[in-house]
PDB file of C-alpha atoms and ligand atoms in Angstrom:
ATOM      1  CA  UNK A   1      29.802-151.139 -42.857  1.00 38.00           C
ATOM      2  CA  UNK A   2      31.753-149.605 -46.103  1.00 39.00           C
ATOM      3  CA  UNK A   3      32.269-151.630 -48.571  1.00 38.00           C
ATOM      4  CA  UNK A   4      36.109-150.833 -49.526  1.00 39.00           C
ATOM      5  CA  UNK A   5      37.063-149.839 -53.258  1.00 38.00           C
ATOM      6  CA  UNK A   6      39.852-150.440 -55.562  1.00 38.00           C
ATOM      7  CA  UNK A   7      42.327-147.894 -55.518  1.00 40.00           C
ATOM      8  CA  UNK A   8      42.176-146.443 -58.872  1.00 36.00           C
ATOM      9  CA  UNK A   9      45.164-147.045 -60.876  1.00 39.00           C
ATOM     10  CA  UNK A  10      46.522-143.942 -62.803  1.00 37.00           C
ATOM     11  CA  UNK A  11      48.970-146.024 -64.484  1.00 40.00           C
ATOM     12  CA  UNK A  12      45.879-147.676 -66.250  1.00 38.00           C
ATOM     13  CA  UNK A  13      44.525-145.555 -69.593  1.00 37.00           C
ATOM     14  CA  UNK A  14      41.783-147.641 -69.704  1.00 37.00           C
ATOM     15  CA  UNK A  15      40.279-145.656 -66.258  1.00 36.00           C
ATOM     16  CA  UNK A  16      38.171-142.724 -67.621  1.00 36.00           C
ATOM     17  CA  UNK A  17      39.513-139.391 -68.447  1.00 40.00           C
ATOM     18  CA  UNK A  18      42.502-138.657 -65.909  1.00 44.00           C
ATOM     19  CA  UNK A  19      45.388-137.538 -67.284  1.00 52.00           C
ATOM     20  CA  UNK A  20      47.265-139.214 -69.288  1.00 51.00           C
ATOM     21  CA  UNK A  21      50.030-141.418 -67.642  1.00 50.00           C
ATOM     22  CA  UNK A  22      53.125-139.172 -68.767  1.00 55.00           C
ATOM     23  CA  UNK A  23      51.657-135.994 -67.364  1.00 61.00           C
ATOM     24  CA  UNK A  24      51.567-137.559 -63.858  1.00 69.00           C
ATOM     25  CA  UNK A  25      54.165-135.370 -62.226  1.00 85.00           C
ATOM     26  CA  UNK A  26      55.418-136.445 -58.349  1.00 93.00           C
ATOM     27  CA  UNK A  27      53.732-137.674 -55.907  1.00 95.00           C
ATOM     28  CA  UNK A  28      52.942-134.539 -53.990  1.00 96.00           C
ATOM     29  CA  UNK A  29      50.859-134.645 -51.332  1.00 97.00           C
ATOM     30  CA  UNK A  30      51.179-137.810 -49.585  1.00 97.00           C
ATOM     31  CA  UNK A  31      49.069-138.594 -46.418  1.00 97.00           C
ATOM     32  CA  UNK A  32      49.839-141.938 -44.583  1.00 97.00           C
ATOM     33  CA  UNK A  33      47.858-143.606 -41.993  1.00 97.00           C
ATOM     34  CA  UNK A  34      46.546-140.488 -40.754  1.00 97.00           C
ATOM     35  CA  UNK A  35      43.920-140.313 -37.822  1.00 97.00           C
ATOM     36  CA  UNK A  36      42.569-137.642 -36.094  1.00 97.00           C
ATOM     37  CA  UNK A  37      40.473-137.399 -33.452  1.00 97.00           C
ATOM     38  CA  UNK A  38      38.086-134.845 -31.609  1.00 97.00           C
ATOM     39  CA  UNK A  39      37.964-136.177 -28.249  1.00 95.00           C
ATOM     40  CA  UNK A  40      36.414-139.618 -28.769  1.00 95.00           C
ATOM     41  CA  UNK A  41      35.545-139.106 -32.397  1.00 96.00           C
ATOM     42  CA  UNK A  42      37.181-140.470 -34.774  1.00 97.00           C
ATOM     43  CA  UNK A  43      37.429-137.636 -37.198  1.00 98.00           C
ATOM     44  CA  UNK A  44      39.775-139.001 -40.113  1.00 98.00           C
ATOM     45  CA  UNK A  45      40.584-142.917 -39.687  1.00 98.00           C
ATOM     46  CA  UNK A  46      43.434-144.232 -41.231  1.00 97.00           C
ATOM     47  CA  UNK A  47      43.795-141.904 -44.586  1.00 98.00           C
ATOM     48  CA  UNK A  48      45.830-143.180 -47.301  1.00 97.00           C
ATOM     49  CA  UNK A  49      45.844-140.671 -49.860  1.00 98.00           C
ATOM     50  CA  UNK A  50      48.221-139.080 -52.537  1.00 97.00           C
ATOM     51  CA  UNK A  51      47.831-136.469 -55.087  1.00 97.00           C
ATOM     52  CA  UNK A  52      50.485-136.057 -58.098  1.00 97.00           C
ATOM     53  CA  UNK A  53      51.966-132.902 -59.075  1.00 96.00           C
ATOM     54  CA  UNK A  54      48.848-131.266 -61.512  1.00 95.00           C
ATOM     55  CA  UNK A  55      46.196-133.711 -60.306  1.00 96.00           C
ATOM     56  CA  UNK A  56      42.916-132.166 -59.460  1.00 97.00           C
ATOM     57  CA  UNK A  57      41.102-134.335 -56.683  1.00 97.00           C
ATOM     58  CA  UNK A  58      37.951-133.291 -55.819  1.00 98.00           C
ATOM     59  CA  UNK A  59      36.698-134.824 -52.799  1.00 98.00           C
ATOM     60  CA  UNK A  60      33.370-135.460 -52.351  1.00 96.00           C
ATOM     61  CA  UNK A  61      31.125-137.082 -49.076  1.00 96.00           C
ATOM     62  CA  UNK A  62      28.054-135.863 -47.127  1.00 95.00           C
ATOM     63  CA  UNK A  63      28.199-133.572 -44.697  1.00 95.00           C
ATOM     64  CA  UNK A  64      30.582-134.752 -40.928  1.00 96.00           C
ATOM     65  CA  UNK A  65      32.458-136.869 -43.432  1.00 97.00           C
ATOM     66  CA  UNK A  66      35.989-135.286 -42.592  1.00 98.00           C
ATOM     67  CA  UNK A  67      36.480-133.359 -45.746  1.00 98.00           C
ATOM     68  CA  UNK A  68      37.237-130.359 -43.852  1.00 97.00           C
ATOM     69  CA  UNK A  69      39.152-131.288 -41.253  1.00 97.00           C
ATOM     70  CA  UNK A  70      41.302-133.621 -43.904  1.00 97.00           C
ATOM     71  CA  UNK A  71      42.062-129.902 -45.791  1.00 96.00           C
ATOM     72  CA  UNK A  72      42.710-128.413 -42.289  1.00 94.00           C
ATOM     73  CA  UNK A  73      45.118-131.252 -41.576  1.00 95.00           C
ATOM     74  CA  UNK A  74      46.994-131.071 -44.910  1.00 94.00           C
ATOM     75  CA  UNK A  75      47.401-127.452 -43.912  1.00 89.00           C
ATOM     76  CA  UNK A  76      48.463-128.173 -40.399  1.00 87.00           C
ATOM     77  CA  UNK A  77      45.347-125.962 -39.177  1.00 89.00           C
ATOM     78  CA  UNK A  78      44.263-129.219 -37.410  1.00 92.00           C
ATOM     79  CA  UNK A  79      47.107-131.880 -35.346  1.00 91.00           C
ATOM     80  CA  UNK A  80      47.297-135.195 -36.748  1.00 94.00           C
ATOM     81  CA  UNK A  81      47.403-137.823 -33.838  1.00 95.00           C
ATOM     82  CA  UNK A  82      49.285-140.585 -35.816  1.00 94.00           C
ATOM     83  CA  UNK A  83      50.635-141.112 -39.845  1.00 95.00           C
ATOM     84  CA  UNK A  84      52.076-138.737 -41.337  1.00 94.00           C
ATOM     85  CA  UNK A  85      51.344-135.546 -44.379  1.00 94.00           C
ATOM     86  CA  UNK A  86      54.053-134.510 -46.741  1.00 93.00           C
ATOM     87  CA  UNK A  87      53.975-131.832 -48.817  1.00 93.00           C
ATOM     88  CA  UNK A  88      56.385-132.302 -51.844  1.00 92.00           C
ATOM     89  CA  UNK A  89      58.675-134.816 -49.735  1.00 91.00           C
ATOM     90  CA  UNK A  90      59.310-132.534 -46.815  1.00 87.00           C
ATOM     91  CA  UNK A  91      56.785-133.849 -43.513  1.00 87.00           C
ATOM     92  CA  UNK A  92      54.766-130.724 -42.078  1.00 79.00           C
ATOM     93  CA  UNK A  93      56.703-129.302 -39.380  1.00 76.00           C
ATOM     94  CA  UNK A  94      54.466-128.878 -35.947  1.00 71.00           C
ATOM     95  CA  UNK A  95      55.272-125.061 -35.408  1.00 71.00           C
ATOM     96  CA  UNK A  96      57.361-122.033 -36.322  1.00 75.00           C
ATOM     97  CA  UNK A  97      59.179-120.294 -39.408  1.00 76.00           C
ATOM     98  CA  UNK A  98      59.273-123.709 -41.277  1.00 76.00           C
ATOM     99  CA  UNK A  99      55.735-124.322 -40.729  1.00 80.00           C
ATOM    100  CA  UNK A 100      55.240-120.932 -41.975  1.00 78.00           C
ATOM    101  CA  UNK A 101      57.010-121.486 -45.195  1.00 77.00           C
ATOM    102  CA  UNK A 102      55.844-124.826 -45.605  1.00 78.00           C
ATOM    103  CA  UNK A 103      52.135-123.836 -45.103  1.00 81.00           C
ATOM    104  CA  UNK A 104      52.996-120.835 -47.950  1.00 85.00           C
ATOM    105  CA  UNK A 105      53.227-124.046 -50.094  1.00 91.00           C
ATOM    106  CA  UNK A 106      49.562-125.042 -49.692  1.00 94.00           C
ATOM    107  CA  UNK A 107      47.398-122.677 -50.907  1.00 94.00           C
ATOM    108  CA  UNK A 108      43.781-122.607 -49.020  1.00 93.00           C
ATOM    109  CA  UNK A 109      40.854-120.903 -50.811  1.00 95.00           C
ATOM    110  CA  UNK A 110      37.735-121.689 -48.067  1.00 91.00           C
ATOM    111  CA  UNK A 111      33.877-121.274 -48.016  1.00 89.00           C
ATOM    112  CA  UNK A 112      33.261-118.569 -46.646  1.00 85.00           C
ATOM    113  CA  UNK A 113      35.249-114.994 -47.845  1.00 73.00           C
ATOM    114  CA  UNK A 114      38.413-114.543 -45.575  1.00 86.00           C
ATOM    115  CA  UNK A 115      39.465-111.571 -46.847  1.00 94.00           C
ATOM    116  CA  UNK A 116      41.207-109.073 -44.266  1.00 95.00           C
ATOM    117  CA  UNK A 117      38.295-106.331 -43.778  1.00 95.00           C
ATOM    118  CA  UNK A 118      40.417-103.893 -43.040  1.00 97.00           C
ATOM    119  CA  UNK A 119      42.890-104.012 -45.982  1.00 97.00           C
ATOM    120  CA  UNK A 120      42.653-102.787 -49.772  1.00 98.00           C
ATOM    121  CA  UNK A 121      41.729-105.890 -52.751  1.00 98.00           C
ATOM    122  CA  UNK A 122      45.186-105.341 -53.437  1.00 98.00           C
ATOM    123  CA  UNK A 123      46.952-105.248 -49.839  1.00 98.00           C
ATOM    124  CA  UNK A 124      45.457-108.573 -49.214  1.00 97.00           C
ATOM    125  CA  UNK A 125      46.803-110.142 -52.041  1.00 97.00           C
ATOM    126  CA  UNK A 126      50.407-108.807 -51.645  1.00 98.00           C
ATOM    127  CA  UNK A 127      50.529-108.898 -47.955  1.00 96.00           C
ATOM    128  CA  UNK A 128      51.622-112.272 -47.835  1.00 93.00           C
ATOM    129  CA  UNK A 129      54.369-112.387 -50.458  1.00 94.00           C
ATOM    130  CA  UNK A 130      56.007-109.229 -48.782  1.00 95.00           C
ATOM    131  CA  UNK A 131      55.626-110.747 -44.968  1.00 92.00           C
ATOM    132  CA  UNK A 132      56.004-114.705 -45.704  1.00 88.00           C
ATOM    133  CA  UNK A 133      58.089-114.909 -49.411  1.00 88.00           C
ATOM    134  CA  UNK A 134      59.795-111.605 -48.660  1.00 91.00           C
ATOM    135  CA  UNK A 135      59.240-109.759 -51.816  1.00 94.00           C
ATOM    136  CA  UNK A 136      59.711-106.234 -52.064  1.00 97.00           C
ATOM    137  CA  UNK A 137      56.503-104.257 -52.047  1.00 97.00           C
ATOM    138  CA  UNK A 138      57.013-103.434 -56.104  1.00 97.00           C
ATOM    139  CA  UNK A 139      57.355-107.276 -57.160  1.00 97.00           C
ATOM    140  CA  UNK A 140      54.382-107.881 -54.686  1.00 97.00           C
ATOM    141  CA  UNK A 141      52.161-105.437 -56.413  1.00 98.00           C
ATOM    142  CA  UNK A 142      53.081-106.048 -59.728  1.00 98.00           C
ATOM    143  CA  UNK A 143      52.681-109.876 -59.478  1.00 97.00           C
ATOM    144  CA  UNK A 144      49.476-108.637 -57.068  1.00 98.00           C
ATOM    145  CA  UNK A 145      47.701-106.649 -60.014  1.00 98.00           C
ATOM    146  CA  UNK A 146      48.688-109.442 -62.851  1.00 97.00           C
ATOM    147  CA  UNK A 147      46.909-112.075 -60.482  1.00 97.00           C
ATOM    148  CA  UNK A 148      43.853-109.822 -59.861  1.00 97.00           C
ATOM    149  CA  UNK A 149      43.495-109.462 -63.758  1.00 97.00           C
ATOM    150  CA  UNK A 150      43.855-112.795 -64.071  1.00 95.00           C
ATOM    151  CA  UNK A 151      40.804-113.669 -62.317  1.00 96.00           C
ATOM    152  CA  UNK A 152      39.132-110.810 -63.514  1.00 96.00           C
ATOM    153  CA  UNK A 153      38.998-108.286 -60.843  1.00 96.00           C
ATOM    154  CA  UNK A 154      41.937-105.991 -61.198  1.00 97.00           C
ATOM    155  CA  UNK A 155      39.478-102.839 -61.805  1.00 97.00           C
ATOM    156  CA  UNK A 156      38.538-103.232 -57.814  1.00 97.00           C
ATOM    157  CA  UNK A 157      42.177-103.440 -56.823  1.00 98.00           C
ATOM    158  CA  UNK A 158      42.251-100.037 -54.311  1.00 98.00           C
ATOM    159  CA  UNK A 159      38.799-101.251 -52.900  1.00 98.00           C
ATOM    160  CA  UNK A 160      37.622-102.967 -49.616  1.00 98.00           C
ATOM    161  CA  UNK A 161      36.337-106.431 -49.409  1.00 97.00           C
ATOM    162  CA  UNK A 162      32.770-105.269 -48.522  1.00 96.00           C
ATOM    163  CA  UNK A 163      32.737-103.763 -51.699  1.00 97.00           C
ATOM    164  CA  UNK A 164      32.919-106.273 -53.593  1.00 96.00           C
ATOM    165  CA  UNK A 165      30.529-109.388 -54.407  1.00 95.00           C
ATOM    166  CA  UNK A 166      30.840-112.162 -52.891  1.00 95.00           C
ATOM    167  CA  UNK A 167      31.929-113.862 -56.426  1.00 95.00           C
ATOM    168  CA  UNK A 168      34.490-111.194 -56.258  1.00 96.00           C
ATOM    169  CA  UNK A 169      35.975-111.485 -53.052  1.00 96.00           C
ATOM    170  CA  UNK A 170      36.209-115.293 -53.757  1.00 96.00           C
ATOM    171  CA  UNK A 171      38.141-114.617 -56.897  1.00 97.00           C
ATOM    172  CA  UNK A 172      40.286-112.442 -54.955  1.00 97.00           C
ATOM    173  CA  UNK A 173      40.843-115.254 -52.507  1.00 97.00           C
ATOM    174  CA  UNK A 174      41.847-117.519 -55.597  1.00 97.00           C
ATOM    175  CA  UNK A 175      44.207-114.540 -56.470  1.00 97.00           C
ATOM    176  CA  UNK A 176      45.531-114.434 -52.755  1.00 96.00           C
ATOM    177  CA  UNK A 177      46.500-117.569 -52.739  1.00 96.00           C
ATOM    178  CA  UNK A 178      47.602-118.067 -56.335  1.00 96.00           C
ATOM    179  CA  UNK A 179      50.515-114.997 -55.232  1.00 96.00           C
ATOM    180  CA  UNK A 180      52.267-117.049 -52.722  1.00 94.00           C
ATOM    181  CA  UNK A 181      53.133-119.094 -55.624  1.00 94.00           C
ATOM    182  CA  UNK A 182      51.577-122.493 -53.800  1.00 95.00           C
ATOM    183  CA  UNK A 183      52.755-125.727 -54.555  1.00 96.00           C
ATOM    184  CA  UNK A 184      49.368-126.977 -54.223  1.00 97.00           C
ATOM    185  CA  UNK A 185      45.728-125.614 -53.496  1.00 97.00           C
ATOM    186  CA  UNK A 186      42.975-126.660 -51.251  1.00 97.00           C
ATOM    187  CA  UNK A 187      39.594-125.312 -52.075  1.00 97.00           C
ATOM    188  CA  UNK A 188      37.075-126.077 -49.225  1.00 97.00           C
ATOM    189  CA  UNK A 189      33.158-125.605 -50.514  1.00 96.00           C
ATOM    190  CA  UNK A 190      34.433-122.205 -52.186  1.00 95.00           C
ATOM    191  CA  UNK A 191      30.922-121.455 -54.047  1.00 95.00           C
ATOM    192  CA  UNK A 192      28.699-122.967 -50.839  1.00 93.00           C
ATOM    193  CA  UNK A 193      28.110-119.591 -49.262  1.00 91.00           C
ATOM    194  CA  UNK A 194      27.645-117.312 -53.345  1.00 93.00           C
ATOM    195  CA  UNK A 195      24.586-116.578 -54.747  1.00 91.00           C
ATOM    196  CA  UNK A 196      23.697-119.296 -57.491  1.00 91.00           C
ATOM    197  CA  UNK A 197      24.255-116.618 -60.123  1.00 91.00           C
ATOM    198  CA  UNK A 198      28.088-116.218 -58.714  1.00 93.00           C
ATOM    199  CA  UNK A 199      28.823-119.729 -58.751  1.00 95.00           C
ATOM    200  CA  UNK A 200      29.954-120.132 -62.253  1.00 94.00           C
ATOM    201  CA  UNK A 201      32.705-117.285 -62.040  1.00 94.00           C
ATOM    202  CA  UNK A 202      34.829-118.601 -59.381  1.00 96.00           C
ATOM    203  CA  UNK A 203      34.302-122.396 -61.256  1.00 96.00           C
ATOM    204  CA  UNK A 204      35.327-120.557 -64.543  1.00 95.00           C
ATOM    205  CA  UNK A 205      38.798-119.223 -62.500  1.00 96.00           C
ATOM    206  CA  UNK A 206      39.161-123.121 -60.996  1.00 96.00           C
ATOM    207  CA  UNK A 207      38.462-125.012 -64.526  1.00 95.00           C
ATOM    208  CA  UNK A 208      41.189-122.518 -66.257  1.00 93.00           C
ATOM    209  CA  UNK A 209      44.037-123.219 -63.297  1.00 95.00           C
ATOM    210  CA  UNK A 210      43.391-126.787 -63.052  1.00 94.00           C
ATOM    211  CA  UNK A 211      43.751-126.574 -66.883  1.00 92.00           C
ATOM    212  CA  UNK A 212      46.844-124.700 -65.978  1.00 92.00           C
ATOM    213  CA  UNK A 213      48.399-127.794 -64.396  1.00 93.00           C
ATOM    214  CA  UNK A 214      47.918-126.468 -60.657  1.00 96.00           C
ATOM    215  CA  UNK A 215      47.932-129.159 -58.091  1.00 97.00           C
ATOM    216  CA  UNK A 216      44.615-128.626 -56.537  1.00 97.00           C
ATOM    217  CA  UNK A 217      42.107-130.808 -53.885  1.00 98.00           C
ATOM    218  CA  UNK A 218      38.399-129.383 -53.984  1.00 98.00           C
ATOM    219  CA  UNK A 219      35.776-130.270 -51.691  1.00 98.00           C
ATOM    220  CA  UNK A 220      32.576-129.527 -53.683  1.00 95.00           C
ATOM    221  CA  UNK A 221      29.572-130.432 -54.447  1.00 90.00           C
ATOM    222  CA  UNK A 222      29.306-129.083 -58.021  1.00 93.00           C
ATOM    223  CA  UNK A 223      29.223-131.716 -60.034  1.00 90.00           C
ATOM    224  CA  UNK A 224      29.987-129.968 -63.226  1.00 90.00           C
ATOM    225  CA  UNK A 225      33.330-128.829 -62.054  1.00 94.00           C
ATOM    226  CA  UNK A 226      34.123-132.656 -60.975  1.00 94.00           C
ATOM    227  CA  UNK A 227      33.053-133.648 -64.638  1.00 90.00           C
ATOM    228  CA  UNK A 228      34.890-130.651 -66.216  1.00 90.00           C
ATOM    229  CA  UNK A 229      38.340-130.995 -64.137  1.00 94.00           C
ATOM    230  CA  UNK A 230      38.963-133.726 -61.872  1.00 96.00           C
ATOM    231  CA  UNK A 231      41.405-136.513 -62.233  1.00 95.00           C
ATOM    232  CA  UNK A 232      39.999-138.224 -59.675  1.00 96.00           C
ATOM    233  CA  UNK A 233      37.288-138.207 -57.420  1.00 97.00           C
ATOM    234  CA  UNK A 234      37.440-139.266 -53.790  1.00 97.00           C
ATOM    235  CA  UNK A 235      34.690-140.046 -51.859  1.00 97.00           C
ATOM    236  CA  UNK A 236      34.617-139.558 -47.673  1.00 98.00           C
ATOM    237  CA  UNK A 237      32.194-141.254 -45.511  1.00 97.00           C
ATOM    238  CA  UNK A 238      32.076-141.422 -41.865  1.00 97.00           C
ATOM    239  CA  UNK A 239      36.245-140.579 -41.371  1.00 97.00           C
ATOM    240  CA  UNK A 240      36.987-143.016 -44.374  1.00 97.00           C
ATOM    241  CA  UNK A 241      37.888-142.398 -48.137  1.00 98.00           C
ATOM    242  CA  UNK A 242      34.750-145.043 -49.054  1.00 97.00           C
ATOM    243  CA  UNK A 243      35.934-144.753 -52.698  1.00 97.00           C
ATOM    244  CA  UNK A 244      37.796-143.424 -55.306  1.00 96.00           C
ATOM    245  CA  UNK A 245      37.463-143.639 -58.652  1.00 96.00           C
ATOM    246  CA  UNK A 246      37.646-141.269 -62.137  1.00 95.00           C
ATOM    247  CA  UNK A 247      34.422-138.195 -62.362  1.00 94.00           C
ATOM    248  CA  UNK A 248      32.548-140.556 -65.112  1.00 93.00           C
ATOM    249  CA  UNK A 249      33.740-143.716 -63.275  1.00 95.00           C
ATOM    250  CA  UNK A 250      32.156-142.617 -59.931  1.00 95.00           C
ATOM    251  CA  UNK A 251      28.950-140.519 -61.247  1.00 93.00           C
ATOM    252  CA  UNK A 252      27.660-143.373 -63.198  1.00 93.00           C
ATOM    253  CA  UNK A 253      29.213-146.689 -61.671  1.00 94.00           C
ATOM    254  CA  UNK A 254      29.749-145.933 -58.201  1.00 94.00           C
ATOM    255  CA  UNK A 255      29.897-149.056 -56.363  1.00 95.00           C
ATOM    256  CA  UNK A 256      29.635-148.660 -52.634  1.00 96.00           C
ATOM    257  CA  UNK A 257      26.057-148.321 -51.063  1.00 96.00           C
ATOM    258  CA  UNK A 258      27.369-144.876 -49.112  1.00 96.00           C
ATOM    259  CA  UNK A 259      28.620-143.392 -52.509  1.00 96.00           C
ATOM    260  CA  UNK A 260      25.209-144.470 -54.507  1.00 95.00           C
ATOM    261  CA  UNK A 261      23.254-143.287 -51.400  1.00 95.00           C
ATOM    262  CA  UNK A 262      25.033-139.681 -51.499  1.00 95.00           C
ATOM    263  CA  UNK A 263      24.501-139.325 -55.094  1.00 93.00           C
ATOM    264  CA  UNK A 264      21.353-140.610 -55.517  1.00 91.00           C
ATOM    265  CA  UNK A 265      19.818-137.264 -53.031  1.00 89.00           C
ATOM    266  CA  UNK A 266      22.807-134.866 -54.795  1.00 83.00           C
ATOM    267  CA  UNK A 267      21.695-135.722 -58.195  1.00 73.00           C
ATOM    268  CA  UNK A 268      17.839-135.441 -57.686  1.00 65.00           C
ATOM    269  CA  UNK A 269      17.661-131.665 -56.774  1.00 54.00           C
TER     270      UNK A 269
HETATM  271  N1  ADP B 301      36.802-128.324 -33.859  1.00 63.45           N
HETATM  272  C1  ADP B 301      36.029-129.403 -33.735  1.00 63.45           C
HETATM  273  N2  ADP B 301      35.767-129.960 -32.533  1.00 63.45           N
HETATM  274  C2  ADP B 301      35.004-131.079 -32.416  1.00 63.45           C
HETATM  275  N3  ADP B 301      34.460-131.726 -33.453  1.00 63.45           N
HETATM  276  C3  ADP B 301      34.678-131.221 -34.684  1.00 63.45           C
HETATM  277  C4  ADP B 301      35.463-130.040 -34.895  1.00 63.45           C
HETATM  278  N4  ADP B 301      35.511-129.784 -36.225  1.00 63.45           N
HETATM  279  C5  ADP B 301      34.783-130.757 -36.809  1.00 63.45           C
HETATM  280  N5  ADP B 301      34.281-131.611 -35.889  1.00 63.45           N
HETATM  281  C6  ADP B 301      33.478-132.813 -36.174  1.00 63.45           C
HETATM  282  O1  ADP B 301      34.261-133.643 -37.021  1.00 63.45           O
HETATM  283  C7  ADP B 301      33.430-134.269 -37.985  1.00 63.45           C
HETATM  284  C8  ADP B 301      33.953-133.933 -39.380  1.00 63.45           C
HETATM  285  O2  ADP B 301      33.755-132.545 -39.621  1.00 63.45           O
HETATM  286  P1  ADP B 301      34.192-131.840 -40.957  1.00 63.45           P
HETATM  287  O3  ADP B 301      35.585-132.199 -41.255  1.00 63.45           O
HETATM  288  O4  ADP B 301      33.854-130.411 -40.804  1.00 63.45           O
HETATM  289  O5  ADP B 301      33.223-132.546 -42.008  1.00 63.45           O
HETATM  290  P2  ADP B 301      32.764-132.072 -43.455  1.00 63.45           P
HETATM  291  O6  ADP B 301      33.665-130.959 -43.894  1.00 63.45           O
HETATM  292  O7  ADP B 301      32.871-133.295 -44.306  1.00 63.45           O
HETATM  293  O8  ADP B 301      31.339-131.629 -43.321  1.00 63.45           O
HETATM  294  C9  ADP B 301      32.024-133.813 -37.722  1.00 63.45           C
HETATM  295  O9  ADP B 301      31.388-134.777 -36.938  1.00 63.45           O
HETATM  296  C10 ADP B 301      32.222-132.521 -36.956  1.00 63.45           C
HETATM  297  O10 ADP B 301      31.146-132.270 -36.113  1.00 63.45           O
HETATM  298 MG1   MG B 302      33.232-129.015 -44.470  1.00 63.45          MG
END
């Protein structure tokens, strides 16, 4: 059994370092009652779970929690099979052109590189803006090269994603997703698969947006970046959010045995 937790109250100032009450923008992201299953498993049970315009969740859990498959569902890469997922008041539409635009509001950065092979730095950072937001092919690259320099990699522009590190191509992910002008992003374990000594660049691109104000959920297990940026932390166990509570909050007072259990082997090594 879980024990349950108090749902943190972001109305209260007293609760760690989230932002401050008045910066709370809209609920954005609202999931209600969702469940999903995979045949008889019970993937996601019952998820209650919103994030406000420029809060950064970052959601943590050990490994088959559902953290994945909650950022798949939010995305509509995954059926729900009851609740419901809004994205900035408007309920994810099962298929078509206003799935399309409605997914070009969520932004999805993933673990490992998904960068079109085939296609220049720049191409894949301007092909969706000119297919899905139907920018002309100037705007796109203009906007394309300001977003590339933005996270640093604007000198690798005409090259080919095998060219790059993967530090880089992750960047360029950021910058792919940052140029469909989300509402909201969804980074899922985006420095699991870099080289230790790459880790810190694509953090140092997702502390300065999150300082930015962008709506963003992060499934991570870098703790620094948690400390650094989060709002809030929630914590997934077994289908459930177990927990939820502000970075300092839930790194040093965590209070259900599943949450103390996961951080007690994350914080030893
Ligand atoms: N496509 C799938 N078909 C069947 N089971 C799946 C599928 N994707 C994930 N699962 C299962 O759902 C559970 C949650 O997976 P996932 O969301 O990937 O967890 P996490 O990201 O927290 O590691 C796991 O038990 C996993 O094996
Ligand atoms: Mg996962």
């Amino acid at each position: 059994m879980v024990e349950a937790a108090e749902p943190i109250d972001l109305s209260d100032p007293t609760q760690g370092p989230s932002i401050a009450p008045d910066q709370i923008g809209e609920p954005l992201v609202v999931l209600t009652g969702v469940d999903k299953y995979f045949g008889d498993l019970h993937v996601l049970q019952h998820i209650d779970l919103t994030v406000h315009k420029g809060e950064v969740v970052v959601v943590l859990g050990p490994s088959g929690s559902g953290k994945s498959t909650l950022c798949r569902a939010i995305n509509r890469l995954e059926t729900i099979q009851s609740g419901t997922i809004t994205i900035d008041g408007s309920e994810l539409p099962s298929e078509g052109k206003a799935l399309a635009n409605l997914r070009a509001d969520v932004g999805m950065v993933f673990q490992s590189f998904n960068l079109f092979a085939h296609k220049t730095i720049l191409e894949n950072v301007t092909l969706g803006p000119i297919k899905v937001r139907k920018k002309s092919t100037a705007e796109a690259k203009q906007r394309g090269m300001e977003l590339l320099k933005r996270v640093g990699v604007d000198s690798q522009a005409s090259k080919y994603p095998a060219q790059l590190s993967g530090g880089q191509q992750q960047r360029v992910a950021i910058a792919r997703a940052l140029a469909m002008d989300p509402k909201v992003i969804l980074f899922d374990e985006p420095t699991s698969a870099l080289d230790p000594e790459m880790v810190n660049e694509v953090l140092d691109v997702m502390v300065s947006l999150a300082k930015q104000g962008m709506t963003m959920i992060v499934v991570t297990h870098e703790m620094g970046f948690a400390r650094k940026a989060a709002n809030r932390v929630v914590f997934m166990a077994d289908g459930q959010i177990v927990e939820e509570a502000d970075p300092e909050t839930f790194f040093t007072a965590a209070k259900s045995h599943r949450a103390k259990d996961f951080l007690s082997k994350i914080l030893t090594h």
